[in-house]
CSV table of C-alpha atoms in Angstrom, one decimal:
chain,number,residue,atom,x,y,z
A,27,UNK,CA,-14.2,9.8,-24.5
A,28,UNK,CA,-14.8,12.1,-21.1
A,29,UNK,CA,-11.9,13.9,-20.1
A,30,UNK,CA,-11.6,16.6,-17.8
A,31,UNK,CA,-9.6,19.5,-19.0
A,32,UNK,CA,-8.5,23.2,-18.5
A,33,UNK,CA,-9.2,25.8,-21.2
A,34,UNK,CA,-8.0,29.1,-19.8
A,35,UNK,CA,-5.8,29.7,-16.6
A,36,UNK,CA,-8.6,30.3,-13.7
A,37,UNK,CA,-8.4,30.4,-9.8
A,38,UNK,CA,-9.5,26.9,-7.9
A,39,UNK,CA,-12.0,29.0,-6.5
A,40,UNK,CA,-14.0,29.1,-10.5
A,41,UNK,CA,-15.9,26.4,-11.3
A,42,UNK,CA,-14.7,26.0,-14.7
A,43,UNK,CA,-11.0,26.0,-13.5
A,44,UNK,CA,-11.1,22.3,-15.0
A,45,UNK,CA,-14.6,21.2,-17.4
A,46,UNK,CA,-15.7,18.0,-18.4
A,47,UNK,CA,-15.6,18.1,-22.1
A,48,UNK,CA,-15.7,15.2,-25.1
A,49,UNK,CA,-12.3,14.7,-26.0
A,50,UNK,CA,-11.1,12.5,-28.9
A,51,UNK,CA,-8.8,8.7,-28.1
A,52,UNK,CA,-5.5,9.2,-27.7
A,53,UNK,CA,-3.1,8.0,-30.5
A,54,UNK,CA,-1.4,5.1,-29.7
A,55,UNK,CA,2.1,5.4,-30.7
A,56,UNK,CA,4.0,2.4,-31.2
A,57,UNK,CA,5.7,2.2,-27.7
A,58,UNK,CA,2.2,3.3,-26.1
A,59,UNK,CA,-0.2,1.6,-23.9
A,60,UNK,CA,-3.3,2.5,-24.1
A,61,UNK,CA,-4.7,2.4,-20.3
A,62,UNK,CA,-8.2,2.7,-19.2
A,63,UNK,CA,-7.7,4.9,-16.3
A,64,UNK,CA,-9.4,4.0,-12.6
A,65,UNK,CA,-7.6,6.1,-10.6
A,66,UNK,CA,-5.3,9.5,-10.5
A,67,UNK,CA,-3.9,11.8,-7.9
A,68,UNK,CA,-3.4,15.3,-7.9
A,69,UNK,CA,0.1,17.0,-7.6
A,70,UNK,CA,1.7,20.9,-7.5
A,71,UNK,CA,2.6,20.3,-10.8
A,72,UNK,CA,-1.0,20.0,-11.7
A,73,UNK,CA,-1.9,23.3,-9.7
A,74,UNK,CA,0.6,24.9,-11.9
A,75,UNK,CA,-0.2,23.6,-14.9
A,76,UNK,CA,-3.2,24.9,-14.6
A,77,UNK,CA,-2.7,28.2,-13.4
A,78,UNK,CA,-0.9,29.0,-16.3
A,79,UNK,CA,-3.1,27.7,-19.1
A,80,UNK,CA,-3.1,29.9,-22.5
A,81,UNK,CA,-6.8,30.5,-23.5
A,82,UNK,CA,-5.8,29.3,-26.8
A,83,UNK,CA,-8.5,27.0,-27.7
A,84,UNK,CA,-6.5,23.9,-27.1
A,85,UNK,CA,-8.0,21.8,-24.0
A,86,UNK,CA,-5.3,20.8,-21.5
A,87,UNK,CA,-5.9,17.1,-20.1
A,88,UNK,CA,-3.7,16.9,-16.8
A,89,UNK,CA,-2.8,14.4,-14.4
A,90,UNK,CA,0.0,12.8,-13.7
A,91,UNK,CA,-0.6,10.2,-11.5
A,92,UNK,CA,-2.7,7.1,-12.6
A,93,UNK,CA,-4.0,3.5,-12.2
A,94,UNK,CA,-5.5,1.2,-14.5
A,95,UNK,CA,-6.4,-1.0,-17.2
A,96,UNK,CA,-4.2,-1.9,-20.2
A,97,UNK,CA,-6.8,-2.1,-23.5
A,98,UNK,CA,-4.0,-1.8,-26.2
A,99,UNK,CA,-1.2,-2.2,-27.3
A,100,UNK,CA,1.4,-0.5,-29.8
A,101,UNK,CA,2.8,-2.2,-32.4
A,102,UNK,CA,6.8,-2.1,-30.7
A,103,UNK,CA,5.7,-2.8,-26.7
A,104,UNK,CA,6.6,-5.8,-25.1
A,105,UNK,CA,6.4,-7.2,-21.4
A,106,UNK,CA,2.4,-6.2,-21.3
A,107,UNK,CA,-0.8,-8.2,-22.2
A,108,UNK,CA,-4.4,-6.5,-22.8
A,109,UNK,CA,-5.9,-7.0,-19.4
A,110,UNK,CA,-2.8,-5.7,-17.2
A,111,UNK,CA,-3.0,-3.9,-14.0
A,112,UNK,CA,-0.4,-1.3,-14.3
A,113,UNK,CA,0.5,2.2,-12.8
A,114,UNK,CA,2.9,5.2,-14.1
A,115,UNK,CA,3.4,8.8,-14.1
A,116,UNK,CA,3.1,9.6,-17.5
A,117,UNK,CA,4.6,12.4,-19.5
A,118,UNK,CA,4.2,16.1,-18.8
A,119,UNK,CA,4.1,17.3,-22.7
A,120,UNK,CA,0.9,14.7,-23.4
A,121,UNK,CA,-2.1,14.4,-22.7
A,122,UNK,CA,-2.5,13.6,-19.2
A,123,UNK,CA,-4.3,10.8,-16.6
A,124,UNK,CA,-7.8,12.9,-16.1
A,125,UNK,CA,-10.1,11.1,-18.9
A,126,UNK,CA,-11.3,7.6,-19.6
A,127,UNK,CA,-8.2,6.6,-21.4
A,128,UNK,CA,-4.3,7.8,-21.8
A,129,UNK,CA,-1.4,6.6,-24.4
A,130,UNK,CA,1.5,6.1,-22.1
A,131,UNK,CA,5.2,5.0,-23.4
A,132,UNK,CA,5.5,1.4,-21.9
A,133,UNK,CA,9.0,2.0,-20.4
A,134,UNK,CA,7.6,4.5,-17.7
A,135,UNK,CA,5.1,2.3,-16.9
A,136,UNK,CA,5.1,-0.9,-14.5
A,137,UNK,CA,2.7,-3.7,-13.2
A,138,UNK,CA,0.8,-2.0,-10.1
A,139,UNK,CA,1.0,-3.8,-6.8
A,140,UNK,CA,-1.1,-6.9,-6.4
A,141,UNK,CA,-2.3,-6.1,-2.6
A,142,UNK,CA,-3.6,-2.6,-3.1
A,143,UNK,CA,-6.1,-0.5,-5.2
A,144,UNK,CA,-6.1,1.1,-8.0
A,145,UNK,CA,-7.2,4.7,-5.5
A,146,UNK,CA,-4.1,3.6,-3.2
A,147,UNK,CA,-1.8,2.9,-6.5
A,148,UNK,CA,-2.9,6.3,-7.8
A,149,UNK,CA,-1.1,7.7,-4.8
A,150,UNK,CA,2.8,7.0,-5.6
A,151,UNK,CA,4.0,6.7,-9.1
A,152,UNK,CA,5.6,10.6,-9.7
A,153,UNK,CA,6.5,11.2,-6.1
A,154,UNK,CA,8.3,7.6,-6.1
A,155,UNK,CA,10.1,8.5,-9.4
A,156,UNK,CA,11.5,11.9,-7.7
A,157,UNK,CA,12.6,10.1,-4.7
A,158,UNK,CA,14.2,7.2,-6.3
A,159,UNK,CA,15.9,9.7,-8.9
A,160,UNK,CA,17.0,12.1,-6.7
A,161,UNK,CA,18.6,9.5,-4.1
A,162,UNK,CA,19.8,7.1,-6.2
A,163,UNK,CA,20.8,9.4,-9.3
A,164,UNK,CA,21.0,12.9,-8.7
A,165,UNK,CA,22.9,12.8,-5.2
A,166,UNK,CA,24.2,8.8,-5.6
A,167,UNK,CA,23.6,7.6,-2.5
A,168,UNK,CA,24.4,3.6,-2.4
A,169,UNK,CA,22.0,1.5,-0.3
A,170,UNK,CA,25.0,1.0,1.9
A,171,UNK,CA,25.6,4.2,2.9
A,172,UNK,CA,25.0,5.7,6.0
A,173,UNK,CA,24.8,9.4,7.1
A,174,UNK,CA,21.9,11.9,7.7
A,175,UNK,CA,19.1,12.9,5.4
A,176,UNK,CA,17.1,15.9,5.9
A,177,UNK,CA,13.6,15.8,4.2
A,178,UNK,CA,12.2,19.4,4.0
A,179,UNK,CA,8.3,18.5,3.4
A,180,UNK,CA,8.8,15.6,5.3
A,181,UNK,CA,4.5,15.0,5.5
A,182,UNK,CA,4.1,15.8,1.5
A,183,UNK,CA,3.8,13.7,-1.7
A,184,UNK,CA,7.7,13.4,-2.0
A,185,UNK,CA,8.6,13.2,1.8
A,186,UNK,CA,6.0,10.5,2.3
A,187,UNK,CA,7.7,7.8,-0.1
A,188,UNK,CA,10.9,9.4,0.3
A,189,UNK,CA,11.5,8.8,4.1
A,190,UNK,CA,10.4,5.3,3.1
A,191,UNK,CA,12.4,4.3,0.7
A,192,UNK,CA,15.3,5.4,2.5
A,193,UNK,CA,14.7,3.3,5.9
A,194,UNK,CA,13.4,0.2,3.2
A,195,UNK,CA,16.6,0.5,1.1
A,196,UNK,CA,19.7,2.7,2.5
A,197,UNK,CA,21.3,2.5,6.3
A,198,UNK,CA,20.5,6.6,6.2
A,199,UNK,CA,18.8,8.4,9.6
A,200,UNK,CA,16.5,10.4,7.8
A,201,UNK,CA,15.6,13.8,9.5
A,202,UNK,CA,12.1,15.4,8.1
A,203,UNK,CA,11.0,18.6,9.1
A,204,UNK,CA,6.8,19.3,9.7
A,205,UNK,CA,5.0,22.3,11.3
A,206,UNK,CA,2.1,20.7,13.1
A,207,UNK,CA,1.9,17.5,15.2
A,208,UNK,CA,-0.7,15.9,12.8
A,209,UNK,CA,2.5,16.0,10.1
A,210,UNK,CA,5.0,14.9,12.5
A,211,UNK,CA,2.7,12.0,13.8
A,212,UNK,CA,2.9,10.8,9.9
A,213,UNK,CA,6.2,11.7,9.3
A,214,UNK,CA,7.2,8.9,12.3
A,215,UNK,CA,4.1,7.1,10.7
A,216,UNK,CA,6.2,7.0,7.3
A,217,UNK,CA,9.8,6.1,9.0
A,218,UNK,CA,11.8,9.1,10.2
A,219,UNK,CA,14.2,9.0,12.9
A,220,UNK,CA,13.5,12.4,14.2
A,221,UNK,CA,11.1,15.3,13.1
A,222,UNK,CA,12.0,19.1,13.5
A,223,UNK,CA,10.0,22.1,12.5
A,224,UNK,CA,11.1,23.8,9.5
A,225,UNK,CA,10.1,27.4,11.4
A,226,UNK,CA,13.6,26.8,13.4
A,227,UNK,CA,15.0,24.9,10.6
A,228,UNK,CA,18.7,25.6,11.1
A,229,UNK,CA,18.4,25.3,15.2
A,230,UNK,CA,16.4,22.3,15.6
A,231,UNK,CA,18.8,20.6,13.1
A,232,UNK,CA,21.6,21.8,14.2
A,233,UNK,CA,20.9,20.6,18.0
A,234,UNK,CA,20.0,17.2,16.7
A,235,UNK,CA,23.1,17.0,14.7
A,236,UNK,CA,25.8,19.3,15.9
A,237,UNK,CA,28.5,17.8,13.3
A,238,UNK,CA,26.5,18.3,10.5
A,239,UNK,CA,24.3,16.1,8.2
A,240,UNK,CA,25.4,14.6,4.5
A,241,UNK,CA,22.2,14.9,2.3
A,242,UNK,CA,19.5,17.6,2.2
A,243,UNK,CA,16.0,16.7,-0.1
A,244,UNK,CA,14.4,19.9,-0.5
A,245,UNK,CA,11.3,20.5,-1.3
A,246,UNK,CA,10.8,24.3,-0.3
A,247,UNK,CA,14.2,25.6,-1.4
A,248,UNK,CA,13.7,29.5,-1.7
A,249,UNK,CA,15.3,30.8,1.3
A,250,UNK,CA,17.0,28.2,2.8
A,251,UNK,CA,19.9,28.0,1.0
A,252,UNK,CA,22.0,29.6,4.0
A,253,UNK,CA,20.6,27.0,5.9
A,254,UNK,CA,21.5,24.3,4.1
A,255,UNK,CA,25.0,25.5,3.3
A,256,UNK,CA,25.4,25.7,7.8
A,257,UNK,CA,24.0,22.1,8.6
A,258,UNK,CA,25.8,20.3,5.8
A,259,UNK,CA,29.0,19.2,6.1
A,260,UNK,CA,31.9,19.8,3.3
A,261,UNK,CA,30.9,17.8,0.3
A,262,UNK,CA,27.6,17.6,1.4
A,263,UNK,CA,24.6,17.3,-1.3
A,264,UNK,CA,21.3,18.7,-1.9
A,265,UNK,CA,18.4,17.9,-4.3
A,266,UNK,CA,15.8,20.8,-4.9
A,267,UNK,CA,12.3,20.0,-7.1
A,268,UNK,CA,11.0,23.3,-6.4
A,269,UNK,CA,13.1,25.2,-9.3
A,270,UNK,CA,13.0,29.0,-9.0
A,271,UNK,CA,16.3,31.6,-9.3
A,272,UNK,CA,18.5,30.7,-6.3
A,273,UNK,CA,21.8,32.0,-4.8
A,274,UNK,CA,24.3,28.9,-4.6
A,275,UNK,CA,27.2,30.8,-3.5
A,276,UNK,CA,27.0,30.0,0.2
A,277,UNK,CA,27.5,26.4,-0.8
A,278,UNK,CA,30.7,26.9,-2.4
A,279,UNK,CA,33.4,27.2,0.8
A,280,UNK,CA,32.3,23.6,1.8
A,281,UNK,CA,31.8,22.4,-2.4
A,282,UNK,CA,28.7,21.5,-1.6
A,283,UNK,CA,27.1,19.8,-4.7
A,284,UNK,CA,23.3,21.1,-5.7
A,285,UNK,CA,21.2,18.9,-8.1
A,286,UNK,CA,17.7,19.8,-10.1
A,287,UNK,CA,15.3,16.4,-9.9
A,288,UNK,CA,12.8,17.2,-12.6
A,289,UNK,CA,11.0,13.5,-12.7
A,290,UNK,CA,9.9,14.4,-16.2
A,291,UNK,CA,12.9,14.9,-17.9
A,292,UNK,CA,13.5,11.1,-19.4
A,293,UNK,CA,10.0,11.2,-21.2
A,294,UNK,CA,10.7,14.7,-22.2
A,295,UNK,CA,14.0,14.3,-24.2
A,296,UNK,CA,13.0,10.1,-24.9
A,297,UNK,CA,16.3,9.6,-23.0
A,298,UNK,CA,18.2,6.1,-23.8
A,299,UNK,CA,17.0,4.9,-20.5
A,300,UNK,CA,13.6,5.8,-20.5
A,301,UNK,CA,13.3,2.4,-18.9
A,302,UNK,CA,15.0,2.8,-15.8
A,303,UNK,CA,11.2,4.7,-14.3
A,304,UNK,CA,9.9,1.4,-15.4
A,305,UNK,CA,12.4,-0.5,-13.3
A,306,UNK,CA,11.8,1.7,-10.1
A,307,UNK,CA,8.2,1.7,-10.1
A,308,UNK,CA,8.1,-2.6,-10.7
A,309,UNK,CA,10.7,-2.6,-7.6
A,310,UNK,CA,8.6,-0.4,-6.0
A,311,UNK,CA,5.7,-2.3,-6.3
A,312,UNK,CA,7.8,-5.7,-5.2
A,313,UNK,CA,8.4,-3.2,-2.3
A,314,UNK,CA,4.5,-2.7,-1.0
A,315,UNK,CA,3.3,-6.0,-2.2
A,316,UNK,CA,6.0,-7.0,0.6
A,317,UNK,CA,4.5,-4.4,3.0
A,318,UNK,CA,8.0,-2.5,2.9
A,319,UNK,CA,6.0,1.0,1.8
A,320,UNK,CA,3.0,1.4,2.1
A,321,UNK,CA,0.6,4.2,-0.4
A,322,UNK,CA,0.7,7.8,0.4
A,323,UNK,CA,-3.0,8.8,-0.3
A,324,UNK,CA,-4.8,10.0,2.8
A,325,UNK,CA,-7.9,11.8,1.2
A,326,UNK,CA,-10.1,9.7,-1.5
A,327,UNK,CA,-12.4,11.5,-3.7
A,328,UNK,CA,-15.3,9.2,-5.4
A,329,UNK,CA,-16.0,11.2,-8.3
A,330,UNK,CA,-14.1,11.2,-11.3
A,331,UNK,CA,-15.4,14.2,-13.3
A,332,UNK,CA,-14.5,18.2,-13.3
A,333,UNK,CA,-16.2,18.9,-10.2
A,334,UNK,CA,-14.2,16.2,-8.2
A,335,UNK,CA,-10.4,16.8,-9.3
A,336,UNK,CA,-10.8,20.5,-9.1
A,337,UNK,CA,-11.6,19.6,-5.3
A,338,UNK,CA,-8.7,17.9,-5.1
A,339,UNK,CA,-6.8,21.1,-6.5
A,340,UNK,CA,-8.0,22.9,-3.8
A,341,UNK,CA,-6.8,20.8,-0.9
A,342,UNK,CA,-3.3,21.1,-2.8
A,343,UNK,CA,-3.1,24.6,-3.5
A,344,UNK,CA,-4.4,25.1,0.4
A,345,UNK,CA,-0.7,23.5,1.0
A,346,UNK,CA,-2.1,22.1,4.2
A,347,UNK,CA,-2.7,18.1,3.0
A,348,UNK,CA,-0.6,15.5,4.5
A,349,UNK,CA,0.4,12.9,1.8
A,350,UNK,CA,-1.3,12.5,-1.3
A,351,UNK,CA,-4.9,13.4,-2.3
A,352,UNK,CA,-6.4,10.7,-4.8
A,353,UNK,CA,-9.7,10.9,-6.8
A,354,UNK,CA,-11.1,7.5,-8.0
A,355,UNK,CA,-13.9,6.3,-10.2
């Protein structure tokens, strides 16, 4: 089959940063689908993944976003039918979504929404996953509660379906932070209640919540721990999915609770409840075919080879797209 794949670590700016080669079918494990792929979108994780390829010989398939065709079917999956329309994330230690075909595990997979595309469906399965996980499971918010959410990234991947899942399903006032007025036009576009810049982070927020916010979704973390540990008041939370050595102490006076979201993790460990991504991405899809979110992707790229998703690399790595950039067949 045609995949595109990374053999050595190499700047965006290199050409063969990402090559089309001939790559053999996946093996189907017994829980797998096997999905002919329509549609993918690019995230950091990609960028990174990348950027730290071993030139070892062994051809790295990325992408971890995708939309598209079920063709087969292991021997232990049920739910899905040859023929199905589905979308998932995937699993970071397999092959990824950037060739003709992927094996996926069925649990982390779910029926793709009816009313869109596979391009716009491409758009939402890992950043959903993160949200929903690090809402609903890392920080256990219920869908009653009420309070205030800072998004920092409000305009990105995450803080897209983020802000909306948390208007769609939660009573939360969701705060996002963006730099330009482009990014605050789709932060509002995408449901927030107020937009600050994350250059005055601590003032702007402060001013729009003197007594302190609940809940902080971080997606630039380094730094802003001080911050955080100011606005939020005493048993406040945070989610980071940036990782990187960090100094918690400041949180401790007001035991503030600090969570990793890694998104991967279930398919990583084959976790009991593998299923659960499964569950959120079908009730996310209930969600758009509803029009209750709407997809993410704001830049489409019609050209499903080396030369297209290393493009879209380089609009990620520039850190200056809004949303999510998708490249289609």
């Amino acid at each position: 089959m045609h995949a595109i794949a990374a053999l050595d670590a190499r700047p965006v700016t290199d050409p063969l940063a990402l090559r089309d080669i001939d790559a053999p079918e996946p093996l189907v494990r017994d829980n797998d689908l096997l999905i002919r792929v329509e549609a993918v979108s690019v995230n950091p994780t990609d960028v990174k993944r990348r950027s730290k390829v071993k030139a070892d010989g062994k051809a790295r398939i990325l992408g971890f976003d995708g939309a598209g065709t079920v063709v087969g079917l292991g021997d232990a999956v049920s739910g899905f039918e040859v023929g199905d329309a589905v979308w998932w994330s995937g699993d970071a230690f397999r092959d990824g979504a950037n060739a003709d075909l992927q094996a996926v595990d069925h649990r982390i997979v779910s029926r793709k929404p009816a009313s869109i595309d596979f391009a716009d469906a491409a758009s939402l399965p890992l950043t959903t996953i993160t949200a929903w996980e690090g809402m609903f499971e890392r920080m256990r918010i219920n869908r009653e509660d009420a309070g205030t959410l800072l998004m920092v990234g409000g305009a990105g991947g995450v803080g897209s379906i983020l802000t909306q899942l948390a208007k769609r399903l939660t009573n939360l006032h969701v705060i996002a932070t963006a730099s330009r007025e482009e990014s605050a036009q789709w932060c509002r576009r995408m449901g927030a209640d107020a937009v600050v810049d994350h250059r005055d982070l601590l003032g702007e927020v402060t001013s729009l919540a003197p007594g302190g916010i609940d809940y902080v979704f971080s997606s630039y973390t380094p730094g802003n721990i001080p911050a955080y540990a100011e606005m939020l008041r005493p048993f406040g939370q945070i989610v980071s999915i940036d990782g990187g050595a960090l100094d918690l102490l400041p949180l401790f006076p007001k035991s503030i609770g600090f969570h990793w979201e890694y998104m991967f993790a279930r398919s990583r460990y084959g976790t009991w409840d593998m299923a659960e991504q499964g569950r959120m991405l079908a009730e996310t899809a209930d969600l758009v075919d509803a029009g209750g979110v709407v997809p993410t992707a704001t830049v489409r790229i019609d050209d499903f080879s080396a030369a297209g998703i290393l493009e879209a690399h380089r609009l990620v790595e520039s850190g200056s797209v809004i949303g999510k950039v998708v490249i289609h067949r």
